[in-house]
Amino acid sequence: MTKTVLVTGGAGFIGSHLIPKLLADGFQVRVLDSLSPQIHGAVARNLEWLEDDGIEFIRGDVTRRTDWERALLDVDAIVHLAAETGTGQSMYEIARYNDVNSQGTALMFDVLGKMNTHRVTRVVLSSSRSIYGEGAYVHPVSGARVYPGARSAEQLRQEQWEPVCPQTGVALQLVATQESDLIQPASIYAATKYAQEDLVRIGCQSMGIGFAMLRLQNVYGERQSLNNPYTGILSIFSTKIRRDSELPLFEDGKESRDFVHVEDVTDALLAALTVAQAPDAAINVGSGVATSVRAVAEELTRAFGKSPNVVVTGQFRIGDIRHNYADISRLQSLLGVTPKVSLADGLQRFAAWVSSQPLPEDQLEKANQELRERKLMN
Ligand SMILES: NC(=O)c1ccc[n+]([C@@H]2O[C@H](COP(=O)([O-])OP(=O)(O)OC[C@H]3O[C@@H](n4cnc5c(N)ncnc54)[C@H](O)[C@@H]3O)[C@@H](O)[C@H]2O)c1
């Protein structure tokens, strides 16, 4: 019998890559998505692909009980992607982030639990590496694993960018973050993603549903929102590159992220849904490589066929982390997935797609101004 998967937030960036893979795998797909204007623009466009025969689209909101009641009817599995995703914005739109991300997930289980019968056997959650806060480090002398806390506004003002040992103050050595490492969210967004994990783990265990929680690193690729100034560093940079503007590098530009192409992320989501044994665990999804923001800015500019034009601004945002990259051994052992898309290839693909899109307004300054007004940025 054909299985039906509910993909919440399926009209978004990651959903648009996952759903064709689900259809190719023989699944029927139902999408629950509000088509949030912040992500899709005032008039959502490029959504013709949702008209495929294998897709049922419900325009609805994860904060509304009646939308969940409709969406959860007769589904076999859920991939829960719908979320508010801006780290900086989450620091002042606190209730909204909590409503959509935490309460929305709570409602999913509340509705599921109150249905007379359901046949959901697996829930896959798109969690986030942000829940770790600063990544894992090793003490250079003792060799102990160390988890520095969030950098204070004072430290950032003094340009003490690199986290130091909280006890001894010595410089630490960055290592790949493992799933068993300390969880210490440093933003409201991260706190809501961790709340989602707890709800999924406890909700699924109590209802006898298999689950997987994929802690995604920085996902990039074709079809990522070019309109949302609150998230997506590569989108923000791509608009500036097309406008021949300088690329502003926060801090000293040496902060790093683990950039993983959406193709590899959707392979992981599909595997989490289809592996015979439900992982019932959190799994990191990244490339396993840390790349500095300066390096990615320069490589992206070259992918557009232009010469890098970067400027270190010394600006910082409260809640930003310095470094984090994933230990991907669990991704390989539990899901059999090894990322395939190199950063150079992925950026070429991304730049080619961006170039085919209308040139968006550059809204970075507007987003930064909102942070400055709230003393969340210098
Ligand atoms: N893209 C990344 O780098 C990244 C990294 C870590 C985790 N994630 C997680 O992956 C998931 C998907 O991210 P994405 O990059 O595809 O984001 P996206 O913004 O492109 O897509 C999110 C989708 O959710 C929908 N949505 C938002 N609020 C909703 C609501 N209240 N009800 C119903 N639908 C709603 C939006 O309309 C959009 O289509 C999110 O849970 C995000 O936290 C993404």
Short mmCIF file of C-alpha atoms and ligand atoms in Angstrom, two decimals:
data_model
loop_
_atom_site.label_atom_id
_atom_site.label_comp_id
_atom_site.label_asym_id
_atom_site.label_seq_id
_atom_site.Cartn_x
_atom_site.Cartn_y
_atom_site.Cartn_z
CA MET A 1 0.00 0.00 0.00
CA THR A 2 1.28 3.50 -0.80
CA LYS A 3 2.41 5.28 2.33
CA THR A 4 1.51 8.89 2.97
CA VAL A 5 4.03 11.27 4.54
CA LEU A 6 3.01 14.59 6.02
CA VAL A 7 5.72 17.20 5.42
CA THR A 8 5.11 20.34 7.47
CA GLY A 9 6.85 23.40 6.03
CA GLY A 10 7.14 21.38 2.82
CA ALA A 11 6.88 24.44 0.58
CA GLY A 12 10.12 25.80 2.00
CA PHE A 13 13.71 25.35 0.93
CA ILE A 14 14.48 21.92 2.37
CA GLY A 15 10.97 20.60 1.68
CA SER A 16 11.25 21.52 -1.99
CA HIS A 17 14.25 19.19 -2.31
CA LEU A 18 12.93 16.45 -0.05
CA ILE A 19 9.50 16.05 -1.62
CA PRO A 20 10.69 15.05 -5.13
CA LYS A 21 12.82 12.37 -3.44
CA LEU A 22 9.82 11.12 -1.45
CA LEU A 23 7.71 10.94 -4.62
CA ALA A 24 10.50 9.11 -6.46
CA ASP A 25 10.62 6.67 -3.55
CA GLY A 26 6.91 5.90 -4.02
CA PHE A 27 5.43 7.95 -1.16
CA GLN A 28 2.25 9.98 -1.37
CA VAL A 29 2.94 13.43 0.15
CA ARG A 30 0.76 15.84 2.08
CA VAL A 31 2.16 19.31 2.73
CA LEU A 32 1.06 21.57 5.58
CA ASP A 33 2.50 25.03 5.05
CA SER A 34 1.34 28.57 5.83
CA LEU A 35 3.41 30.08 2.97
CA SER A 36 4.85 32.57 5.45
CA PRO A 37 5.36 35.95 3.67
CA GLN A 38 8.72 36.45 5.40
CA ILE A 39 10.00 33.41 3.51
CA HIS A 40 7.93 33.31 0.34
CA GLY A 41 7.38 37.05 -0.19
CA ALA A 42 3.99 38.79 -0.17
CA VAL A 43 2.93 36.75 -3.21
CA ALA A 44 4.38 33.23 -3.06
CA ARG A 45 6.02 32.25 -6.36
CA ASN A 46 7.80 29.24 -7.89
CA LEU A 47 5.42 26.81 -6.19
CA GLU A 48 4.03 25.13 -9.34
CA TRP A 49 5.90 21.96 -8.36
CA LEU A 50 3.39 21.54 -5.50
CA GLU A 51 0.71 20.79 -8.12
CA ASP A 52 2.15 17.30 -8.76
CA ASP A 53 -0.46 14.49 -8.61
CA GLY A 54 1.37 12.84 -5.74
CA ILE A 55 1.11 15.96 -3.53
CA GLU A 56 -1.84 17.21 -1.51
CA PHE A 57 -1.26 20.78 -0.37
CA ILE A 58 -2.94 22.18 2.73
CA ARG A 59 -2.36 25.86 3.36
CA GLY A 60 -2.46 25.95 7.12
CA ASP A 61 -0.62 26.85 10.26
CA VAL A 62 1.09 24.59 12.78
CA THR A 63 -0.18 26.86 15.54
CA ARG A 64 -3.79 26.02 14.63
CA ARG A 65 -5.33 22.84 16.03
CA THR A 66 -7.89 22.42 13.23
CA ASP A 67 -5.11 22.51 10.62
CA TRP A 68 -3.27 19.71 12.41
CA GLU A 69 -6.49 17.70 12.68
CA ARG A 70 -6.89 17.85 8.92
CA ALA A 71 -3.23 17.30 8.14
CA LEU A 72 -2.72 14.27 10.41
CA LEU A 73 -5.65 12.27 9.08
CA ASP A 74 -4.48 8.92 7.59
CA VAL A 75 -0.78 9.68 7.43
CA ASP A 76 1.88 7.03 8.05
CA ALA A 77 4.80 9.30 8.89
CA ILE A 78 5.63 12.95 9.58
CA VAL A 79 8.63 15.03 8.55
CA HIS A 80 8.35 18.15 10.68
CA LEU A 81 10.15 21.03 8.97
CA ALA A 82 7.82 24.01 9.58
CA ALA A 83 9.54 26.58 11.78
CA GLU A 84 10.57 30.16 12.26
CA THR A 85 14.29 30.05 11.54
CA GLY A 86 16.03 33.40 12.20
CA THR A 87 18.46 33.31 15.12
CA GLY A 88 18.77 37.10 15.48
CA GLN A 89 15.07 37.74 14.99
CA SER A 90 14.20 35.11 17.59
CA MET A 91 15.81 37.30 20.25
CA TYR A 92 12.96 39.83 20.04
CA GLU A 93 10.09 37.90 18.38
CA ILE A 94 10.21 35.53 21.32
CA ALA A 95 6.58 34.54 21.70
CA ARG A 96 6.19 34.03 17.95
CA TYR A 97 9.19 31.68 17.81
CA ASN A 98 7.92 29.80 20.81
CA ASP A 99 4.40 29.53 19.37
CA VAL A 100 5.42 28.23 15.97
CA ASN A 101 8.36 26.04 16.95
CA SER A 102 7.62 24.74 20.45
CA GLN A 103 3.86 25.06 20.78
CA GLY A 104 3.34 23.99 17.14
CA THR A 105 5.18 20.74 17.87
CA ALA A 106 3.28 20.27 21.13
CA LEU A 107 0.01 20.66 19.23
CA MET A 108 1.06 17.96 16.77
CA PHE A 109 1.35 15.42 19.60
CA ASP A 110 -1.72 16.75 21.39
CA VAL A 111 -3.84 16.22 18.27
CA LEU A 112 -2.23 12.85 17.52
CA GLY A 113 -2.90 11.68 21.06
CA LYS A 114 -6.55 12.73 20.91
CA MET A 115 -7.28 10.99 17.59
CA ASN A 116 -9.32 7.78 17.94
CA THR A 117 -6.79 5.94 15.85
CA HIS A 118 -3.76 6.97 13.87
CA ARG A 119 -1.20 5.01 11.91
CA VAL A 120 1.87 7.22 12.30
CA THR A 121 4.93 4.98 12.73
CA ARG A 122 7.73 7.52 12.41
CA VAL A 123 8.43 11.20 13.06
CA VAL A 124 11.51 12.90 11.62
CA LEU A 125 12.36 16.33 13.02
CA SER A 126 14.67 18.91 11.47
CA SER A 127 16.50 20.08 14.56
CA SER A 128 19.49 22.38 14.52
CA ARG A 129 23.15 22.49 15.50
CA SER A 130 22.29 25.76 17.26
CA ILE A 131 21.19 23.75 20.30
CA TYR A 132 24.87 23.09 21.13
CA GLY A 133 25.58 26.80 21.42
CA GLU A 134 29.35 27.06 21.03
CA GLY A 135 30.64 23.76 19.70
CA ALA A 136 33.00 21.39 21.46
CA TYR A 137 36.62 22.21 22.31
CA VAL A 138 39.55 20.40 23.86
CA HIS A 139 41.76 21.88 26.57
CA PRO A 140 45.33 22.10 25.18
CA VAL A 141 46.95 20.92 28.41
CA SER A 142 44.55 18.52 30.10
CA GLY A 143 42.99 17.17 26.88
CA ALA A 144 39.56 17.45 28.55
CA ARG A 145 36.50 18.29 26.45
CA VAL A 146 35.42 21.85 27.26
CA TYR A 147 32.17 23.65 26.50
CA PRO A 148 32.60 27.42 26.70
CA GLY A 149 29.38 29.33 27.38
CA ALA A 150 27.94 32.06 25.19
CA ARG A 151 30.29 35.00 24.73
CA SER A 152 29.13 38.02 26.71
CA ALA A 153 28.40 41.42 25.15
CA GLU A 154 31.44 42.73 27.04
CA GLN A 155 33.74 40.05 25.58
CA LEU A 156 32.45 40.81 22.10
CA ARG A 157 32.87 44.56 22.59
CA GLN A 158 36.50 43.91 23.52
CA GLU A 159 36.87 41.81 20.37
CA GLN A 160 37.58 38.67 22.35
CA TRP A 161 36.11 36.59 19.58
CA GLU A 162 37.51 33.16 20.40
CA PRO A 163 35.93 31.27 23.30
CA VAL A 164 38.38 30.54 26.11
CA CYS A 165 38.40 27.98 28.91
CA PRO A 166 35.90 29.25 31.52
CA GLN A 167 38.19 28.09 34.36
CA THR A 168 41.70 28.92 33.20
CA GLY A 169 41.13 31.46 30.40
CA VAL A 170 43.49 29.61 28.02
CA ALA A 171 42.81 29.33 24.29
CA LEU A 172 41.00 26.14 23.33
CA GLN A 173 41.28 23.77 20.42
CA LEU A 174 38.12 23.39 18.31
CA VAL A 175 36.93 19.82 17.63
CA ALA A 176 33.92 18.31 15.84
CA THR A 177 30.76 18.36 17.95
CA GLN A 178 29.28 14.98 18.82
CA GLU A 179 25.64 14.30 19.63
CA SER A 180 26.61 13.44 23.22
CA ASP A 181 28.24 16.85 23.73
CA LEU A 182 26.73 19.48 26.00
CA ILE A 183 23.49 21.12 24.91
CA GLN A 184 23.46 24.84 25.75
CA PRO A 185 21.24 26.91 23.44
CA ALA A 186 22.44 30.52 23.13
CA SER A 187 19.42 31.97 21.31
CA ILE A 188 15.66 31.76 21.61
CA TYR A 189 15.59 29.99 18.23
CA ALA A 190 17.95 27.34 19.60
CA ALA A 191 15.91 26.99 22.78
CA THR A 192 12.77 26.33 20.72
CA LYS A 193 14.58 23.77 18.54
CA TYR A 194 15.68 21.92 21.65
CA ALA A 195 12.14 22.10 23.02
CA GLN A 196 11.03 20.47 19.75
CA GLU A 197 13.53 17.65 20.33
CA ASP A 198 12.24 16.98 23.84
CA LEU A 199 8.64 16.99 22.61
CA VAL A 200 9.44 14.59 19.76
CA ARG A 201 11.51 12.23 21.90
CA ILE A 202 9.05 12.07 24.78
CA GLY A 203 5.92 12.27 22.59
CA CYS A 204 7.08 9.47 20.29
CA GLN A 205 8.33 7.22 23.09
CA SER A 206 5.04 7.53 24.97
CA MET A 207 2.99 6.78 21.83
CA GLY A 208 5.23 3.98 20.54
CA ILE A 209 6.29 5.92 17.43
CA GLY A 210 9.80 5.62 15.95
CA PHE A 211 11.71 8.89 15.54
CA ALA A 212 14.84 10.65 14.38
CA MET A 213 15.97 14.20 15.16
CA LEU A 214 18.43 15.52 12.63
CA ARG A 215 20.62 18.33 13.92
CA LEU A 216 21.26 20.24 10.71
CA GLN A 217 24.29 22.46 10.31
CA ASN A 218 24.18 25.44 7.88
CA VAL A 219 22.15 24.18 4.95
CA TYR A 220 22.52 25.96 1.62
CA GLY A 221 21.52 25.38 -1.96
CA GLU A 222 19.15 26.11 -4.79
CA ARG A 223 15.74 27.48 -3.79
CA GLN A 224 16.77 28.74 -0.35
CA SER A 225 14.82 31.88 0.49
CA LEU A 226 16.35 34.99 -1.05
CA ASN A 227 13.75 37.19 0.64
CA ASN A 228 14.36 36.42 4.29
CA PRO A 229 16.99 38.85 5.64
CA TYR A 230 16.96 37.17 9.07
CA THR A 231 18.65 33.94 8.06
CA GLY A 232 20.78 32.36 5.33
CA ILE A 233 24.19 33.97 5.14
CA LEU A 234 24.78 32.75 1.58
CA SER A 235 21.50 34.30 0.37
CA ILE A 236 22.41 37.59 2.01
CA PHE A 237 25.89 37.50 0.46
CA SER A 238 24.55 36.50 -2.97
CA THR A 239 22.30 39.58 -3.14
CA LYS A 240 25.25 41.80 -2.25
CA ILE A 241 27.52 40.09 -4.79
CA ARG A 242 24.96 40.62 -7.56
CA ARG A 243 24.71 44.28 -6.58
CA ASP A 244 28.52 44.62 -6.54
CA SER A 245 28.35 45.69 -2.88
CA GLU A 246 31.00 44.92 -0.29
CA LEU A 247 30.43 41.75 1.72
CA PRO A 248 30.48 42.73 5.40
CA LEU A 249 32.18 40.10 7.56
CA PHE A 250 31.08 40.18 11.19
CA GLU A 251 33.66 39.86 13.99
CA ASP A 252 37.02 39.25 12.24
CA GLY A 253 35.65 37.03 9.48
CA LYS A 254 37.38 33.98 10.97
CA GLU A 255 34.24 32.64 12.63
CA SER A 256 33.35 29.35 10.98
CA ARG A 257 30.37 27.21 10.08
CA ASP A 258 29.76 23.76 8.66
CA PHE A 259 28.08 24.35 5.27
CA VAL A 260 26.17 21.35 4.00
CA HIS A 261 24.38 21.19 0.65
CA VAL A 262 20.64 20.58 0.72
CA GLU A 263 21.10 17.50 -1.50
CA ASP A 264 23.03 15.79 1.29
CA VAL A 265 20.55 16.99 3.93
CA THR A 266 17.57 15.57 2.07
CA ASP A 267 19.40 12.25 1.59
CA ALA A 268 19.71 12.16 5.39
CA LEU A 269 16.05 13.07 5.95
CA LEU A 270 14.93 10.39 3.49
CA ALA A 271 17.15 7.79 5.13
CA ALA A 272 15.84 8.74 8.59
CA LEU A 273 12.34 8.08 7.31
CA THR A 274 13.06 4.82 5.51
CA VAL A 275 15.79 2.94 7.42
CA ALA A 276 14.22 -0.28 8.70
CA GLN A 277 15.18 0.36 12.33
CA ALA A 278 13.97 3.77 13.56
CA PRO A 279 17.08 5.53 14.91
CA ASP A 280 15.21 6.89 17.99
CA ALA A 281 18.12 9.28 18.39
CA ALA A 282 19.57 12.68 17.54
CA ILE A 283 21.88 12.65 14.53
CA ASN A 284 24.21 15.41 13.32
CA VAL A 285 23.91 16.35 9.66
CA GLY A 286 26.76 18.42 8.28
CA SER A 287 29.68 18.18 5.91
CA GLY A 288 32.01 17.52 8.83
CA VAL A 289 34.21 20.45 7.76
CA ALA A 290 34.50 23.94 9.32
CA THR A 291 34.80 26.80 6.82
CA SER A 292 35.44 30.39 7.84
CA VAL A 293 32.90 33.01 6.83
CA ARG A 294 35.64 34.85 4.95
CA ALA A 295 36.51 31.73 2.93
CA VAL A 296 32.90 31.04 2.02
CA ALA A 297 32.31 34.69 1.07
CA GLU A 298 35.30 34.65 -1.25
CA GLU A 299 34.49 31.26 -2.78
CA LEU A 300 30.88 32.32 -3.39
CA THR A 301 31.97 35.54 -5.09
CA ARG A 302 34.23 33.54 -7.39
CA ALA A 303 31.33 31.19 -8.16
CA PHE A 304 29.53 34.27 -9.54
CA GLY A 305 32.60 34.96 -11.71
CA LYS A 306 33.55 38.07 -9.73
CA SER A 307 36.51 39.12 -7.58
CA PRO A 308 36.00 38.95 -3.80
CA ASN A 309 35.19 42.30 -2.20
CA VAL A 310 35.00 41.65 1.52
CA VAL A 311 35.32 44.02 4.44
CA VAL A 312 35.81 43.02 8.08
CA THR A 313 33.36 45.18 10.04
CA GLY A 314 33.96 44.06 13.62
CA GLN A 315 30.16 44.01 14.03
CA PHE A 316 28.72 41.27 16.19
CA ARG A 317 25.33 39.93 17.18
CA ILE A 318 24.40 38.71 20.64
CA GLY A 319 23.52 35.02 20.41
CA ASP A 320 25.85 34.24 17.49
CA ILE A 321 28.30 31.44 18.04
CA ARG A 322 31.94 31.50 17.01
CA HIS A 323 32.44 28.01 15.56
CA ASN A 324 30.67 24.69 15.27
CA TYR A 325 31.13 21.74 12.95
CA ALA A 326 29.65 18.29 13.05
CA ASP A 327 31.03 14.91 13.91
CA ILE A 328 29.16 12.90 11.29
CA SER A 329 30.03 9.35 12.36
CA ARG A 330 26.48 8.70 13.60
CA LEU A 331 25.06 9.96 10.30
CA GLN A 332 27.20 7.37 8.57
CA SER A 333 26.65 4.49 10.99
CA LEU A 334 22.90 4.88 11.67
CA LEU A 335 21.69 6.27 8.35
CA GLY A 336 24.40 5.11 5.93
CA VAL A 337 24.73 8.65 4.57
CA THR A 338 28.03 10.33 3.69
CA PRO A 339 27.79 13.89 2.32
CA LYS A 340 28.71 13.97 -1.38
CA VAL A 341 28.54 17.61 -2.52
CA SER A 342 31.82 19.51 -2.10
CA LEU A 343 31.57 23.16 -1.05
CA ALA A 344 33.05 24.30 -4.39
CA ASP A 345 30.46 22.32 -6.42
CA GLY A 346 27.61 23.28 -4.14
CA LEU A 347 28.42 26.98 -4.37
CA GLN A 348 28.62 26.75 -8.17
CA ARG A 349 25.16 25.16 -8.26
CA PHE A 350 23.80 27.74 -5.83
CA ALA A 351 25.27 30.70 -7.76
CA ALA A 352 23.90 29.39 -11.08
CA TRP A 353 20.41 29.12 -9.59
CA VAL A 354 20.56 32.53 -7.86
CA SER A 355 21.57 34.13 -11.16
CA SER A 356 18.32 32.87 -12.72
CA GLN A 357 16.21 34.56 -10.02
CA PRO A 358 14.94 38.15 -9.82
CA LEU A 359 17.38 40.40 -7.97
CA PRO A 360 16.02 40.84 -4.42
CA GLU A 361 16.14 44.04 -2.43
CA ASP A 362 19.15 44.17 -0.08
CA GLN A 363 17.43 44.03 3.32
CA LEU A 364 20.45 43.27 5.52
CA GLU A 365 20.70 46.79 6.91
CA LYS A 366 17.01 46.71 7.87
CA ALA A 367 17.52 43.44 9.79
CA ASN A 368 20.70 44.80 11.45
CA GLN A 369 18.91 48.01 12.44
CA GLU A 370 16.18 45.99 14.18
CA LEU A 371 18.90 44.25 16.19
CA ARG A 372 20.70 47.50 17.04
CA GLU A 373 17.48 49.11 18.28
CA ARG A 374 17.22 46.22 20.75
CA LYS A 375 20.91 46.37 21.72
CA LEU A 376 21.47 42.93 20.20
CA MET A 377 24.14 44.19 17.82
CA ASN A 378 26.91 46.79 18.03
N1 LIG B 1 18.25 25.94 6.39
C1 LIG B 1 19.09 25.72 7.40
O1 LIG B 1 20.27 26.10 7.36
C2 LIG B 1 18.64 24.96 8.62
C3 LIG B 1 19.58 24.65 9.60
C4 LIG B 1 19.17 23.97 10.74
C5 LIG B 1 17.85 23.60 10.88
N2 LIG B 1 16.95 23.93 9.90
C6 LIG B 1 15.55 23.55 10.11
O2 LIG B 1 15.02 22.96 8.93
C7 LIG B 1 13.64 23.29 8.80
C8 LIG B 1 13.33 23.81 7.43
O3 LIG B 1 14.16 24.90 7.14
P1 LIG B 1 14.20 25.60 5.71
O4 LIG B 1 15.59 26.09 5.53
O5 LIG B 1 13.57 24.75 4.69
O6 LIG B 1 13.29 26.87 6.03
P2 LIG B 1 12.28 27.68 5.12
O7 LIG B 1 12.04 28.93 5.85
O8 LIG B 1 12.71 27.73 3.69
O9 LIG B 1 10.96 26.77 5.18
C9 LIG B 1 10.12 26.72 6.28
C10 LIG B 1 8.71 26.52 5.78
O10 LIG B 1 7.86 26.48 6.92
C11 LIG B 1 6.72 27.27 6.64
N3 LIG B 1 6.18 27.78 7.88
C12 LIG B 1 6.71 28.76 8.68
N4 LIG B 1 5.90 28.98 9.72
C13 LIG B 1 4.85 28.13 9.59
C14 LIG B 1 3.68 27.88 10.35
N5 LIG B 1 3.41 28.60 11.45
N6 LIG B 1 2.82 26.92 9.92
C15 LIG B 1 3.06 26.22 8.79
N7 LIG B 1 4.14 26.43 8.01
C16 LIG B 1 5.03 27.36 8.42
C17 LIG B 1 7.20 28.37 5.73
O11 LIG B 1 6.14 28.95 4.96
C18 LIG B 1 8.22 27.65 4.88
O12 LIG B 1 7.66 27.16 3.69
C19 LIG B 1 13.32 24.25 9.95
O13 LIG B 1 12.74 23.49 10.99
C20 LIG B 1 14.67 24.75 10.40
O14 LIG B 1 14.67 25.08 11.78
C21 LIG B 1 17.31 24.60 8.78
#
